Amino acid sequence: MNFRSLVTNSILLILLLLPVSGLRAGQQEPDSLQTADVISEELHSPKKATIYSAILPGLGQAYNKKYWKIPVIYIGFGTIGYFISWNNDKYRFNKIAYRHLVDDDPETRIYEKIEALKYYDLDNPTHFSNFKDGLIKRKDYYRRNRDLLIISMVGFYGLNIIDASVDAHLFDFDISDDLTLQWSPEMVNINNGYYYCVNFTFNF
């Protein structure tokens, strides 16, 4: 086999292999694109957002890039926490005041700090009983408020987790210019009577 025949055969072999290589590349490309799409879809995980907000409130919102929600969350926690502390202080004061009132110890008279005491004569049995009942009611009132606020704190914590999870599920939701909501007032006839209603139209 001379050099010319060798070159010719080599060129023919290359030409024969090119379509096969191109075919293989064409077959692999959709798989690569599909894999890239799957990876892209899995990058933003609602599970991660939920766990993040459960570990640290606001962290899931940061993961969802809803940074404006973080100060709102902590203002909410701070406000609820402040009123829990305030009601707990009032509860403890009235609890101690009641204890001092009934212990007959002249050295323990914290109840004298209560402004309403000026309207009562504690030497009068009726006044004493009414004042004591008032302390019990105030004590129970502030304790109930404190307990309800603690429950609210737990609920607010749960709401923070739910919010992060919902936002994560909607993170890749397509809101394009083609998606519109139109409404218009209409009058409909029902049983020979006309009623006003609102007609909503969604365009996708």
XYZ file of C-alpha atoms in Angstrom:
204
model
C 0.000 0.000 0.000
C 1.551 3.288 -1.104
C 1.369 6.584 0.771
C -1.475 7.938 -1.409
C -3.661 4.919 -0.693
C -2.924 5.217 3.025
C -3.976 8.866 3.090
C -7.113 8.141 1.067
C -8.153 5.305 3.358
C -7.483 7.444 6.434
C -9.656 10.275 5.099
C -12.480 7.850 4.295
C -12.274 6.391 7.802
C -12.448 9.851 9.361
C -15.453 10.777 7.195
C -17.205 7.585 8.212
C -16.566 8.186 11.896
C -17.697 11.832 11.932
C -21.443 11.119 11.530
C -21.247 8.478 14.234
C -19.536 10.887 16.607
C -22.021 13.604 15.757
C -24.898 11.201 16.337
C -23.535 10.237 19.733
C -23.061 13.872 20.640
C -26.608 14.595 19.540
C -27.895 11.734 21.656
C -25.980 12.839 24.719
C -26.880 16.523 24.505
C -30.554 16.179 25.546
C -29.511 14.047 28.507
C -27.027 16.704 29.531
C -29.650 19.417 29.189
C -32.146 17.330 31.118
C -29.620 16.744 33.877
C -28.859 20.467 33.999
C -32.567 21.243 34.248
C -33.030 18.754 37.089
C -30.050 20.192 38.954
C -31.406 23.705 38.417
C -34.796 22.673 39.776
C -33.282 21.006 42.813
C -31.042 23.946 43.678
C -33.863 25.797 45.473
C -35.260 23.359 47.990
C -38.415 23.986 50.050
C -37.086 21.418 52.508
C -33.959 23.496 53.053
C -35.988 26.685 53.509
C -38.192 24.946 56.083
C -35.243 23.564 58.036
C -33.396 26.884 57.935
C -36.356 28.805 59.374
C -36.886 26.112 61.998
C -33.257 26.429 63.116
C -33.159 30.239 62.980
C -36.259 32.342 62.226
C -35.665 34.455 59.137
C -32.925 32.234 57.733
C -35.364 30.501 55.389
C -36.591 33.897 54.191
C -32.974 34.867 53.466
C -32.577 31.610 51.528
C -35.672 32.578 49.504
C -34.178 36.064 48.947
C -37.121 37.685 50.769
C -34.810 39.816 52.894
C -37.466 42.420 53.747
C -39.334 39.813 55.791
C -36.448 39.286 58.225
C -36.897 42.560 60.209
C -40.669 42.009 60.215
C -40.166 38.580 61.796
C -37.866 39.879 64.517
C -40.038 42.913 65.239
C -42.909 40.464 65.726
C -40.889 38.250 68.050
C -39.616 41.285 69.952
C -43.100 42.757 70.410
C -44.594 39.486 71.635
C -41.593 38.898 73.901
C -41.931 42.365 75.434
C -45.584 41.848 76.337
C -44.855 38.369 77.711
C -42.309 39.924 80.073
C -44.621 42.832 80.991
C -47.578 40.593 81.830
C -45.345 38.186 83.731
C -44.036 41.048 85.908
C -47.601 42.168 86.646
C -48.617 38.606 87.448
C -45.719 38.097 89.853
C -46.363 41.429 91.583
C -50.042 40.683 92.199
C -49.202 37.150 93.314
C -46.742 38.469 95.908
C -49.149 41.251 96.921
C -51.868 38.684 97.598
C -49.463 36.579 99.648
C -48.442 39.620 101.704
C -52.063 40.589 102.250
C -53.043 37.272 103.796
C -49.886 36.429 105.773
C -50.579 38.947 108.604
C -46.930 39.987 108.575
C -46.540 43.778 109.037
C -43.112 43.611 107.371
C -44.512 42.363 104.070
C -46.786 45.011 102.594
C -45.944 45.221 98.924
C -49.670 45.563 98.222
C -49.471 49.117 99.581
C -47.863 50.114 96.261
C -51.166 49.455 94.511
C -52.771 52.790 93.735
C -56.315 51.448 94.110
C -55.638 50.721 97.785
C -56.570 54.313 98.667
C -60.192 53.438 97.947
C -60.214 50.606 100.488
C -60.214 50.478 104.262
C -58.550 47.152 105.011
C -59.817 47.245 108.570
C -63.292 46.898 107.103
C -63.948 43.167 106.449
C -65.981 43.911 103.327
C -63.288 46.184 101.897
C -60.605 43.664 102.801
C -62.488 40.863 101.048
C -63.116 42.981 97.944
C -59.481 44.057 97.764
C -58.315 40.459 98.141
C -60.683 39.291 95.393
C -59.383 42.086 93.186
C -55.811 40.874 93.668
C -56.829 37.346 92.703
C -58.579 38.579 89.562
C -55.632 40.772 88.569
C -53.201 37.908 89.170
C -55.262 35.514 87.048
C -55.767 38.168 84.355
C -52.056 38.800 83.819
C -51.218 35.106 84.022
C -53.786 34.316 81.321
C -52.446 37.111 79.109
C -48.889 35.854 79.580
C -49.853 32.280 78.699
C -51.798 33.364 75.605
C -48.842 35.428 74.445
C -46.524 32.443 74.880
C -48.887 30.425 72.683
C -48.860 33.319 70.198
C -45.061 33.229 70.188
C -45.122 29.526 69.312
C -47.712 30.202 66.606
C -45.622 33.049 65.188
C -42.601 30.753 65.095
C -44.658 28.179 63.174
C -45.915 30.888 60.816
C -42.321 31.851 60.077
C -41.603 28.243 59.040
C -44.760 27.964 56.916
C -44.000 31.263 55.190
C -40.488 30.115 54.266
C -41.802 26.801 52.938
C -44.549 28.405 50.820
C -42.172 31.007 49.396
C -39.702 28.268 48.495
C -42.392 26.301 46.649
C -43.325 29.440 44.684
C -39.713 30.519 44.124
C -39.611 29.294 40.513
C -43.265 30.043 39.807
C -43.575 31.762 36.421
C -45.220 35.159 36.755
C -44.962 36.540 33.226
C -46.645 39.399 31.409
C -48.996 36.867 29.811
C -50.457 35.985 33.205
C -53.150 38.569 33.956
C -56.236 38.887 36.082
C -59.097 41.046 34.880
C -62.325 41.786 36.692
C -65.506 43.584 35.731
C -68.888 44.182 37.399
C -71.814 42.327 35.882
C -75.526 41.858 36.477
C -76.950 38.334 36.364
C -80.522 37.083 36.290
C -81.261 34.470 38.966
C -84.848 33.310 39.499
C -86.250 36.402 37.750
C -84.177 38.650 39.982
C -81.154 40.690 38.989
C -78.060 40.596 41.158
C -74.757 42.401 40.933
C -71.624 40.286 40.819
C -67.967 40.527 39.879
C -66.591 38.568 36.923
C -62.941 37.467 37.142
C -61.016 36.435 34.018
C -57.592 34.789 34.091
C -55.395 34.963 31.010
C -52.455 32.569 30.720
